[in-house]
Amino acid sequence: MNKQEAADFLGVSVRALERYVQQGRISVKYEKGKTRPTANFDPAELEAFKSELNQPTVKPAFESRQITGYLSN
């Protein structure tokens, strides 16, 4: 999968994809192209990373039982 296809698959920009590579969050293999190396991404790795991106990163401010207490007053 090339850069644009990988970015589209993840729902991010190509620049964001490049940042993930720089941060070591995604690996990329470069293969010889006609005029320059081309980036290739492993679809299985991208699938795993995509599910990681969809995980919430912050804890909710209130537990549902706390909200119920506020609403019943």
Short mmCIF file of N, CA and C in Angstrom, two decimals, residues 20-60:
data_model
loop_
_atom_site.label_atom_id
_atom_site.label_comp_id
_atom_site.label_asym_id
_atom_site.label_seq_id
_atom_site.Cartn_x
_atom_site.Cartn_y
_atom_site.Cartn_z
N TYR A 20 3.58 9.84 11.85
CA TYR A 20 3.50 8.55 12.55
C TYR A 20 4.74 7.71 12.25
N VAL A 21 5.23 7.76 11.02
CA VAL A 21 6.44 7.02 10.66
C VAL A 21 7.63 7.60 11.42
N GLN A 22 7.76 8.94 11.45
CA GLN A 22 8.86 9.58 12.17
C GLN A 22 8.84 9.24 13.65
N GLN A 23 7.65 9.13 14.22
CA GLN A 23 7.50 8.81 15.64
C GLN A 23 7.72 7.33 15.93
N GLY A 24 7.84 6.53 14.88
CA GLY A 24 8.04 5.10 15.06
C GLY A 24 6.77 4.33 15.35
N ARG A 25 5.63 4.96 15.13
CA ARG A 25 4.35 4.30 15.40
C ARG A 25 3.93 3.37 14.27
N ILE A 26 4.44 3.63 13.06
CA ILE A 26 4.16 2.81 11.88
C ILE A 26 5.49 2.58 11.17
N SER A 27 5.70 1.37 10.68
CA SER A 27 6.92 1.11 9.91
C SER A 27 6.61 1.19 8.42
N VAL A 28 7.64 1.49 7.66
CA VAL A 28 7.50 1.62 6.21
C VAL A 28 8.70 0.96 5.56
N LYS A 29 8.47 0.35 4.43
CA LYS A 29 9.55 -0.25 3.65
C LYS A 29 9.62 0.50 2.33
N TYR A 30 10.82 0.87 1.94
CA TYR A 30 11.01 1.58 0.68
C TYR A 30 11.52 0.62 -0.37
N GLU A 31 10.89 0.64 -1.53
CA GLU A 31 11.30 -0.20 -2.65
C GLU A 31 11.74 0.70 -3.79
N LYS A 32 12.64 0.18 -4.59
CA LYS A 32 13.16 0.95 -5.71
C LYS A 32 12.04 1.20 -6.72
N GLY A 33 11.87 2.46 -7.10
CA GLY A 33 10.89 2.83 -8.10
C GLY A 33 11.59 3.22 -9.39
N LYS A 34 10.84 3.71 -10.35
CA LYS A 34 11.43 4.11 -11.63
C LYS A 34 12.41 5.27 -11.45
N THR A 35 12.01 6.28 -10.69
CA THR A 35 12.88 7.44 -10.51
C THR A 35 13.32 7.66 -9.07
N ARG A 36 12.58 7.12 -8.11
CA ARG A 36 12.91 7.29 -6.69
C ARG A 36 12.29 6.17 -5.89
N PRO A 37 12.76 5.97 -4.67
CA PRO A 37 12.17 4.91 -3.84
C PRO A 37 10.69 5.19 -3.55
N THR A 38 9.91 4.14 -3.48
CA THR A 38 8.49 4.29 -3.14
C THR A 38 8.22 3.63 -1.80
N ALA A 39 7.37 4.26 -1.01
CA ALA A 39 7.03 3.75 0.31
C ALA A 39 5.96 2.68 0.19
N ASN A 40 6.12 1.62 0.96
CA ASN A 40 5.12 0.55 1.03
C ASN A 40 4.79 0.27 2.48
N PHE A 41 3.50 0.22 2.78
CA PHE A 41 3.02 -0.02 4.13
C PHE A 41 2.32 -1.36 4.19
N ASP A 42 2.50 -2.05 5.31
CA ASP A 42 1.89 -3.36 5.52
C ASP A 42 0.42 -3.17 5.92
N PRO A 43 -0.52 -3.70 5.13
CA PRO A 43 -1.95 -3.53 5.45
C PRO A 43 -2.33 -4.06 6.83
N ALA A 44 -1.74 -5.17 7.26
CA ALA A 44 -2.07 -5.72 8.58
C ALA A 44 -1.63 -4.77 9.69
N GLU A 45 -0.46 -4.18 9.54
CA GLU A 45 0.02 -3.22 10.54
C GLU A 45 -0.87 -1.98 10.57
N LEU A 46 -1.29 -1.53 9.40
CA LEU A 46 -2.17 -0.36 9.33
C LEU A 46 -3.53 -0.65 9.97
N GLU A 47 -4.03 -1.86 9.79
CA GLU A 47 -5.31 -2.24 10.41
C GLU A 47 -5.20 -2.18 11.93
N ALA A 48 -4.10 -2.71 12.47
CA ALA A 48 -3.89 -2.68 13.92
C ALA A 48 -3.75 -1.23 14.41
N PHE A 49 -3.02 -0.43 13.67
CA PHE A 49 -2.82 0.97 14.05
C PHE A 49 -4.13 1.75 13.97
N LYS A 50 -4.95 1.44 13.00
CA LYS A 50 -6.25 2.11 12.85
C LYS A 50 -7.12 1.86 14.07
N SER A 51 -7.13 0.64 14.56
CA SER A 51 -7.94 0.35 15.76
C SER A 51 -7.38 1.08 16.97
N GLU A 52 -6.06 1.27 17.01
CA GLU A 52 -5.43 2.03 18.10
C GLU A 52 -5.85 3.50 18.02
N LEU A 53 -5.93 4.04 16.81
CA LEU A 53 -6.34 5.43 16.63
C LEU A 53 -7.77 5.67 17.10
N ASN A 54 -8.61 4.66 17.00
CA ASN A 54 -10.03 4.80 17.35
C ASN A 54 -10.30 4.62 18.84
N GLN A 55 -9.25 4.35 19.63
CA GLN A 55 -9.42 4.19 21.06
C GLN A 55 -9.46 5.56 21.73
N PRO A 56 -10.36 5.76 22.68
CA PRO A 56 -10.38 7.05 23.39
C PRO A 56 -9.08 7.23 24.18
N THR A 57 -8.58 8.45 24.20
CA THR A 57 -7.31 8.71 24.88
C THR A 57 -7.50 9.42 26.21
N VAL A 58 -8.69 9.88 26.50
CA VAL A 58 -8.94 10.56 27.77
C VAL A 58 -10.06 9.86 28.52
N LYS A 59 -10.00 9.96 29.81
CA LYS A 59 -11.04 9.38 30.65
C LYS A 59 -12.22 10.35 30.67
N PRO A 60 -13.45 9.84 30.62
CA PRO A 60 -14.61 10.73 30.70
C PRO A 60 -14.57 11.55 31.99
#
